[in-house]
Amino acid sequence: MSVPLTLLGLLEREPSHGYDLKRDYDAFFGRGKPLPFGQVYSTLSRLARDGKVVISDVAPGSGPDRKRYIITDLGATEVEQWLTQPVDPEPHLQTVLFAKVVLALMLDRPADEYLDTQRSAHLRRMRELTEIKRGGSLVDALLADHGLYHLEADLRWIEMTGARLDALRKAVRP
Amino acid sequence: MSVVIEARDAEFAFGRTPALRGASIAVDAGEILAIMGPSGSGKSTLLHCLAGILVPDSGEILFDGVRVDTMSEPERSSLRRDRFGFVFQFGQLVPELTAAENVALPLLLSGVRRTQALRRAYAWFERLGLDGMEQRRSGELSGGQAQRVALARGLVAEPQVLFADEPTGALDSLTGEQVMDLLVSAAREQGTTVILVTHEARIAAYADREVMVRDGRVNAPDRIAS
Ligand SMILES: Nc1ncnc2c1ncn2[C@@H]1O[C@H](COP(=O)(O)OP(=O)(O)OP(=O)(O)O)[C@@H](O)[C@H]1O
Ligand SMILES: [Mg+2]
């Protein structure tokens, strides 16, 4: 799961304080494993250094909580690319796919199109593995099968999520 | 690659239930295409329209550039018999006939002499790992064996297009994949175009390409980023 891209995605909704970002990250993506404040701020300062966010001091005083973070065009482009490109179809990507779908819905992007793109990337990889399986030794076939069953599990999740996008949209956009 | 079979904007309703709402698809000669999609989305209806079993209410079906939807029923029936092969979810073997006679059936129906039809049918038994099953009736075959017999029957007349609707749907995964493996090898060998309906990704992965049917329309994955 990419913390920088997820925080950038959250920032694309509206400029936010670090603690707002942490709260939303923990609520939607933390999976019971809260993001430490230190990581939130170090990630944000790296994003600022790279020109993907800018910092505006909105309240007098000092300390990290006074700062608001605003996404730049560069940052927004990166989020856009991340959401549009399918993830490399390897097993165990549920959390990345999940983050992309939730963010896409939060940002009112076409989550169903991302899922379709991901589905065809998965199927393409499954065709390659099937080819390996048909042409190879038993060991090749067993290894390919391992990949195929995991990709199939992802695909089922993609189907189920696709069928529930409307409900999920309501849940993540109060 | 040249297009062998095509639907253009096909619409079809069962009474007041729309099943196809402007479905378009073009399949290349020799291609193995998987049609996927949720239950009730119109996959079987699309397959039946392409195969000239159903006639769309509007739109066109073309086979080798010739309109199928405007043919008479006898014309479509001979097209199906002479050019197309079929495999369905449940083999639908004729229970009164032996396995070999079942395989020979399409040849017998198109006028091939019985001895020759049976000889061609027998050749498929070894090829599909069914040696010794020739004289069995469908009740004496396992699901996987029956489905391989059905596959042989679908391919024995060397059809230009094989239509397969959930051909592995009633089989466990290993048996299902064995049947798919045989189907793909045999189709490639004789250059048969295959149109395969399946909702299983692992089965669709045997195809060259997949399309998704949703609400009676076809979504081809066009924006493939890599
Ligand atoms: N003989 C029929 N009479 C009335 N309605 C039908 C008939 N056959 C199909 N339908 C309806 O047409 C629509 C499309 O059905 P179709 O059988 O093409 O779906 P499918 O994608 O093949 O589904 P499945 O995966 O369940 O086989 C569905 O709404 C279905 O209820
Ligand atoms: Mg069906």
Coordinates of N, CA and C in Angstrom, one line a residue, chain B residues 24-169:
Chain B
S24 N -22.5 -5.4 -30.1 CA -21.7 -5.5 -31.3 C -20.4 -6.2 -31.0
I25 N -20.0 -7.1 -31.9 CA -18.8 -7.8 -31.7 C -18.3 -8.4 -33.0
A26 N -17.0 -8.4 -33.2 CA -16.5 -9.0 -34.4 C -15.4 -10.0 -34.0
V27 N -15.5 -11.2 -34.6 CA -14.5 -12.3 -34.2 C -13.7 -12.7 -35.4
D28 N -12.4 -12.7 -35.2 CA -11.5 -13.0 -36.3 C -11.5 -14.5 -36.6
A29 N -11.2 -14.9 -37.8 CA -11.0 -16.3 -38.2 C -9.9 -16.9 -37.4
G30 N -10.1 -18.0 -36.8 CA -9.1 -18.7 -36.0 C -9.0 -18.2 -34.6
E31 N -9.7 -17.2 -34.2 CA -9.6 -16.6 -32.9 C -10.3 -17.4 -31.9
I32 N -9.8 -17.5 -30.6 CA -10.6 -18.1 -29.6 C -11.0 -17.0 -28.6
L33 N -12.3 -16.7 -28.6 CA -12.8 -15.5 -27.9 C -13.6 -16.0 -26.7
A34 N -13.4 -15.4 -25.5 CA -14.2 -15.7 -24.3 C -15.2 -14.5 -24.1
I35 N -16.4 -14.9 -24.0 CA -17.5 -13.9 -23.6 C -17.8 -14.1 -22.1
M36 N -17.5 -13.0 -21.4 CA -17.7 -13.1 -19.9 C -18.8 -12.1 -19.5
G37 N -19.2 -12.2 -18.3 CA -20.2 -11.2 -17.8 C -21.1 -11.8 -16.7
P38 N -21.7 -11.0 -16.0 CA -22.6 -11.5 -14.9 C -23.7 -12.3 -15.4
S39 N -24.3 -13.1 -14.5 CA -25.5 -13.9 -14.9 C -26.6 -13.0 -15.3
G40 N -27.3 -13.5 -16.4 CA -28.4 -12.7 -16.9 C -28.0 -11.5 -17.8
S41 N -26.7 -11.3 -18.1 CA -26.3 -10.1 -18.8 C -26.5 -10.3 -20.3
G42 N -26.8 -11.5 -20.8 CA -27.1 -11.7 -22.2 C -26.1 -12.5 -23.0
K43 N -25.2 -13.2 -22.3 CA -24.1 -13.9 -23.0 C -24.7 -15.0 -23.8
S44 N -25.6 -15.9 -23.3 CA -26.1 -17.0 -24.1 C -26.9 -16.5 -25.2
T45 N -27.7 -15.4 -25.0 CA -28.5 -14.8 -26.0 C -27.6 -14.3 -27.2
L46 N -26.5 -13.7 -26.8 CA -25.6 -13.2 -27.9 C -25.0 -14.4 -28.7
L47 N -24.7 -15.4 -27.9 CA -24.1 -16.6 -28.6 C -25.2 -17.2 -29.6
H48 N -26.4 -17.3 -29.1 CA -27.5 -17.9 -29.9 C -27.7 -17.0 -31.1
C49 N -27.6 -15.7 -31.0 CA -27.9 -14.9 -32.1 C -26.7 -15.0 -33.1
L50 N -25.5 -15.1 -32.6 CA -24.3 -15.3 -33.5 C -24.4 -16.6 -34.3
A51 N -24.9 -17.6 -33.6 CA -25.0 -19.0 -34.2 C -26.2 -19.2 -35.0
G52 N -27.0 -18.1 -35.2 CA -28.2 -18.3 -36.0 C -29.3 -19.1 -35.4
I53 N -29.3 -19.3 -34.1 CA -30.3 -20.1 -33.4 C -31.5 -19.1 -33.1
L54 N -31.1 -17.9 -32.7 CA -32.1 -16.8 -32.5 C -31.9 -15.8 -33.5
V55 N -32.9 -15.1 -33.9 CA -32.8 -14.0 -34.8 C -33.0 -12.7 -34.1
P56 N -32.1 -11.7 -34.1 CA -32.2 -10.5 -33.4 C -33.4 -9.7 -33.9
D57 N -34.1 -8.9 -33.0 CA -35.2 -8.1 -33.3 C -34.7 -7.0 -34.3
S58 N -33.5 -6.4 -34.0 CA -32.9 -5.5 -34.9 C -31.4 -5.6 -34.9
G59 N -30.7 -5.0 -35.8 CA -29.3 -5.2 -35.9 C -29.0 -6.3 -36.9
E60 N -27.7 -6.6 -37.1 CA -27.3 -7.5 -38.1 C -26.4 -8.6 -37.5
I61 N -26.5 -9.8 -38.1 CA -25.5 -10.8 -37.8 C -24.9 -11.2 -39.2
L62 N -23.5 -11.2 -39.2 CA -22.9 -11.6 -40.5 C -21.9 -12.8 -40.3
F63 N -22.0 -13.7 -41.2 CA -21.0 -14.8 -41.2 C -20.3 -14.8 -42.5
D64 N -19.0 -14.7 -42.5 CA -18.3 -14.6 -43.8 C -18.8 -13.5 -44.7
G65 N -19.2 -12.4 -44.0 CA -19.8 -11.2 -44.8 C -21.2 -11.4 -45.3
V66 N -21.8 -12.5 -44.9 CA -23.2 -12.7 -45.4 C -24.2 -12.5 -44.3
R67 N -25.3 -11.8 -44.5 CA -26.3 -11.6 -43.5 C -26.9 -12.9 -43.1
V68 N -26.9 -13.2 -41.8 CA -27.5 -14.5 -41.3 C -28.9 -14.1 -40.8
D69 N -29.1 -12.9 -40.2 CA -30.4 -12.6 -39.6 C -31.5 -12.5 -40.7
T70 N -31.2 -12.3 -42.0 CA -32.2 -12.2 -43.0 C -32.4 -13.5 -43.7
M71 N -31.7 -14.6 -43.3 CA -31.9 -15.9 -43.9 C -33.2 -16.5 -43.5
S72 N -33.7 -17.5 -44.3 CA -34.8 -18.2 -43.9 C -34.4 -19.3 -42.8
E73 N -35.4 -19.8 -42.1 CA -35.0 -20.8 -41.1 C -34.3 -22.0 -41.7
P74 N -34.7 -22.6 -42.8 CA -34.0 -23.7 -43.4 C -32.5 -23.3 -43.8
E75 N -32.4 -22.1 -44.3 CA -31.0 -21.6 -44.6 C -30.1 -21.6 -43.4
R76 N -30.7 -21.0 -42.3 CA -29.9 -20.9 -41.1 C -29.6 -22.3 -40.5
S77 N -30.6 -23.2 -40.7 CA -30.4 -24.5 -40.2 C -29.3 -25.2 -40.9
S78 N -29.2 -25.0 -42.2 CA -28.1 -25.7 -42.9 C -26.8 -25.1 -42.6
L79 N -26.8 -23.7 -42.4 CA -25.6 -23.1 -42.0 C -25.0 -23.6 -40.7
R80 N -25.9 -23.8 -39.7 CA -25.5 -24.4 -38.4 C -25.0 -25.8 -38.6
R81 N -25.6 -26.6 -39.4 CA -25.2 -27.9 -39.6 C -23.9 -28.0 -40.3
D82 N -23.7 -27.2 -41.4 CA -22.5 -27.4 -42.2 C -21.3 -26.6 -41.7
R83 N -21.5 -25.5 -41.0 CA -20.4 -24.6 -40.7 C -20.1 -24.5 -39.2
F84 N -21.1 -24.8 -38.4 CA -20.9 -24.5 -37.0 C -20.9 -25.8 -36.2
G85 N -20.2 -25.8 -35.0 CA -20.3 -26.9 -34.0 C -20.7 -26.3 -32.7
F86 N -21.3 -27.1 -31.8 CA -21.8 -26.6 -30.6 C -21.4 -27.5 -29.4
V87 N -21.1 -26.9 -28.3 CA -20.9 -27.6 -27.0 C -21.6 -26.8 -25.9
F88 N -22.4 -27.5 -25.2 CA -23.1 -26.8 -24.1 C -22.7 -27.3 -22.7
Q89 N -23.3 -26.7 -21.7 CA -22.8 -27.0 -20.3 C -23.0 -28.4 -20.0
F90 N -24.2 -28.9 -20.3 CA -24.4 -30.4 -20.1 C -24.4 -31.0 -21.4
G91 N -23.4 -31.8 -21.7 CA -23.1 -32.4 -23.0 C -24.3 -32.6 -23.9
Q92 N -25.4 -32.9 -23.3 CA -26.6 -33.2 -24.2 C -26.4 -34.2 -25.2
L93 N -25.8 -35.3 -24.7 CA -25.6 -36.5 -25.6 C -27.0 -37.2 -25.7
V94 N -27.1 -37.9 -26.8 CA -28.4 -38.6 -27.0 C -28.2 -39.9 -26.3
P95 N -29.1 -40.2 -25.2 CA -28.8 -41.3 -24.3 C -29.0 -42.6 -25.0
E96 N -29.8 -42.7 -26.1 CA -30.0 -44.0 -26.7 C -28.8 -44.4 -27.6
L97 N -28.0 -43.5 -27.9 CA -26.9 -43.8 -28.8 C -25.6 -44.1 -28.1
T98 N -24.7 -44.8 -28.7 CA -23.4 -45.0 -28.0 C -22.6 -43.7 -28.2
A99 N -21.5 -43.6 -27.4 CA -20.6 -42.4 -27.4 C -20.1 -42.2 -28.9
A100 N -19.7 -43.3 -29.6 CA -19.2 -43.1 -30.9 C -20.3 -42.6 -31.9
E101 N -21.5 -43.1 -31.7 CA -22.6 -42.7 -32.6 C -22.9 -41.2 -32.3
N102 N -22.9 -40.8 -31.0 CA -23.1 -39.4 -30.6 C -22.1 -38.5 -31.4
V103 N -20.8 -38.9 -31.3 CA -19.8 -38.1 -32.0 C -20.0 -38.1 -33.5
A104 N -20.5 -39.2 -34.1 CA -20.7 -39.2 -35.5 C -21.9 -38.5 -36.0
L105 N -22.8 -38.1 -35.0 CA -24.1 -37.6 -35.4 C -24.0 -36.4 -36.4
P106 N -23.2 -35.4 -36.1 CA -23.2 -34.3 -37.1 C -22.8 -34.7 -38.5
L107 N -22.0 -35.7 -38.6 CA -21.6 -36.2 -39.9 C -22.7 -36.9 -40.6
L108 N -23.4 -37.8 -39.8 CA -24.6 -38.5 -40.3 C -25.6 -37.6 -40.8
L109 N -25.9 -36.5 -40.0 CA -26.9 -35.5 -40.4 C -26.5 -34.8 -41.6
S110 N -25.3 -34.6 -41.9 CA -25.0 -33.9 -43.2 C -24.7 -34.9 -44.3
G111 N -25.1 -36.2 -44.1 CA -25.1 -37.1 -45.2 C -23.9 -37.9 -45.4
V112 N -22.9 -37.9 -44.5 CA -21.8 -38.8 -44.6 C -22.2 -40.2 -44.4
R113 N -21.6 -41.2 -45.1 CA -22.1 -42.6 -44.9 C -21.7 -43.1 -43.6
R114 N -22.5 -44.0 -43.0 CA -22.3 -44.4 -41.6 C -21.0 -45.0 -41.3
T115 N -20.4 -45.8 -42.1 CA -19.1 -46.4 -41.8 C -18.0 -45.3 -41.7
Q116 N -18.1 -44.4 -42.7 CA -17.1 -43.4 -42.7 C -17.3 -42.4 -41.6
A117 N -18.5 -42.1 -41.2 CA -18.8 -41.2 -40.1 C -18.3 -41.8 -38.8
L118 N -18.5 -43.1 -38.6 CA -18.0 -43.8 -37.4 C -16.5 -43.8 -37.4
R119 N -15.9 -44.1 -38.5 CA -14.4 -44.1 -38.6 C -13.9 -42.8 -38.1
R120 N -14.4 -41.7 -38.6 CA -13.9 -40.3 -38.2 C -14.2 -40.1 -36.7
A121 N -15.4 -40.6 -36.3 CA -15.7 -40.4 -34.9 C -14.7 -41.1 -34.0
Y122 N -14.4 -42.4 -34.3 CA -13.5 -43.2 -33.5 C -12.1 -42.5 -33.3
A123 N -11.7 -41.8 -34.4 CA -10.4 -41.2 -34.3 C -10.3 -40.2 -33.1
W124 N -11.4 -39.6 -32.8 CA -11.4 -38.6 -31.7 C -11.3 -39.2 -30.3
F125 N -11.6 -40.5 -30.2 CA -11.6 -41.1 -28.8 C -10.1 -41.2 -28.3
E126 N -9.2 -41.6 -29.1 CA -7.8 -41.6 -28.6 C -7.3 -40.2 -28.3
R127 N -7.6 -39.4 -29.3 CA -7.1 -38.0 -29.2 C -7.6 -37.3 -27.9
L128 N -8.8 -37.6 -27.4 CA -9.3 -37.0 -26.2 C -9.2 -37.9 -25.0
G129 N -8.3 -38.9 -25.1 CA -8.1 -39.8 -23.9 C -9.3 -40.6 -23.5
L130 N -10.1 -41.0 -24.5 CA -11.3 -41.7 -24.3 C -11.3 -43.1 -24.8
D131 N -10.1 -43.7 -25.1 CA -10.0 -45.0 -25.7 C -10.8 -46.0 -24.9
G132 N -11.6 -46.8 -25.5 CA -12.4 -47.9 -24.8 C -13.8 -47.4 -24.4
M133 N -14.0 -46.1 -24.6 CA -15.4 -45.6 -24.2 C -16.3 -45.6 -25.4
E134 N -15.9 -46.0 -26.6 CA -16.7 -45.8 -27.8 C -18.1 -46.4 -27.7
Q135 N -18.2 -47.6 -27.1 CA -19.5 -48.2 -27.1 C -20.4 -47.9 -25.9
R136 N -19.9 -47.0 -25.0 CA -20.7 -46.7 -23.8 C -21.8 -45.7 -24.2
R137 N -22.9 -45.8 -23.4 CA -23.9 -44.8 -23.5 C -23.7 -43.7 -22.5
S138 N -24.4 -42.6 -22.7 CA -24.0 -41.4 -21.9 C -24.2 -41.6 -20.4
G139 N -25.1 -42.5 -20.0 CA -25.3 -42.8 -18.6 C -24.1 -43.5 -18.0
E140 N -23.3 -44.1 -18.8 CA -22.1 -44.8 -18.3 C -20.8 -44.0 -18.4
L141 N -20.9 -42.7 -18.6 CA -19.7 -41.9 -18.7 C -19.8 -40.9 -17.5
S142 N -18.6 -40.5 -17.0 CA -18.5 -39.5 -16.0 C -18.8 -38.1 -16.7
G143 N -19.0 -37.1 -15.8 CA -19.3 -35.8 -16.4 C -18.2 -35.3 -17.3
G144 N -16.9 -35.5 -16.9 CA -15.8 -35.1 -17.7 C -15.7 -35.9 -19.0
Q145 N -15.9 -37.2 -18.9 CA -15.9 -38.0 -20.2 C -17.0 -37.6 -21.1
A146 N -18.2 -37.4 -20.6 CA -19.3 -37.0 -21.4 C -19.0 -35.7 -22.1
Q147 N -18.4 -34.8 -21.4 CA -18.1 -33.5 -21.9 C -17.1 -33.5 -23.0
R148 N -16.1 -34.5 -22.9 CA -15.1 -34.7 -23.9 C -15.8 -35.3 -25.2
V149 N -16.8 -36.2 -24.9 CA -17.5 -36.7 -26.1 C -18.3 -35.6 -26.8
A150 N -18.9 -34.8 -26.0 CA -19.6 -33.6 -26.6 C -18.7 -32.7 -27.4
L151 N -17.5 -32.5 -26.8 CA -16.5 -31.7 -27.6 C -16.1 -32.4 -28.9
A152 N -15.9 -33.7 -28.9 CA -15.6 -34.4 -30.1 C -16.7 -34.2 -31.1
R153 N -18.0 -34.3 -30.6 CA -19.1 -34.1 -31.5 C -19.2 -32.7 -32.1
G154 N -18.8 -31.8 -31.3 CA -18.8 -30.4 -31.7 C -17.7 -30.1 -32.8
L155 N -16.6 -30.9 -32.8 CA -15.5 -30.6 -33.7 C -15.4 -31.6 -34.8
V156 N -16.1 -32.7 -34.8 CA -15.9 -33.8 -35.7 C -16.1 -33.4 -37.2
A157 N -17.0 -32.5 -37.4 CA -17.3 -32.1 -38.8 C -16.4 -30.9 -39.2
E158 N -15.3 -30.6 -38.4 CA -14.4 -29.6 -38.7 C -15.1 -28.3 -39.0
P159 N -15.9 -27.8 -38.1 CA -16.7 -26.6 -38.3 C -15.8 -25.4 -38.4
Q160 N -16.3 -24.3 -39.1 CA -15.6 -23.1 -39.1 C -15.6 -22.4 -37.8
V161 N -16.8 -22.5 -37.1 CA -16.9 -21.8 -35.8 C -17.5 -22.8 -34.8
L162 N -16.8 -22.9 -33.6 CA -17.4 -23.7 -32.5 C -18.0 -22.8 -31.5
F163 N -19.2 -23.0 -31.2 CA -19.9 -22.2 -30.1 C -20.0 -23.1 -28.9
A164 N -19.4 -22.5 -27.8 CA -19.4 -23.3 -26.5 C -20.0 -22.4 -25.4
D165 N -21.1 -22.9 -24.8 CA -21.7 -22.1 -23.7 C -21.4 -22.8 -22.4
E166 N -20.6 -22.3 -21.6 CA -20.2 -22.8 -20.3 C -19.8 -24.3 -20.5
P167 N -18.9 -24.7 -21.4 CA -18.6 -26.1 -21.7 C -18.0 -26.8 -20.5
T168 N -17.5 -26.0 -19.5 CA -16.9 -26.7 -18.3 C -17.7 -26.4 -17.1
G169 N -18.8 -25.8 -17.3 CA -19.6 -25.3 -16.1 C -20.0 -26.3 -15.1

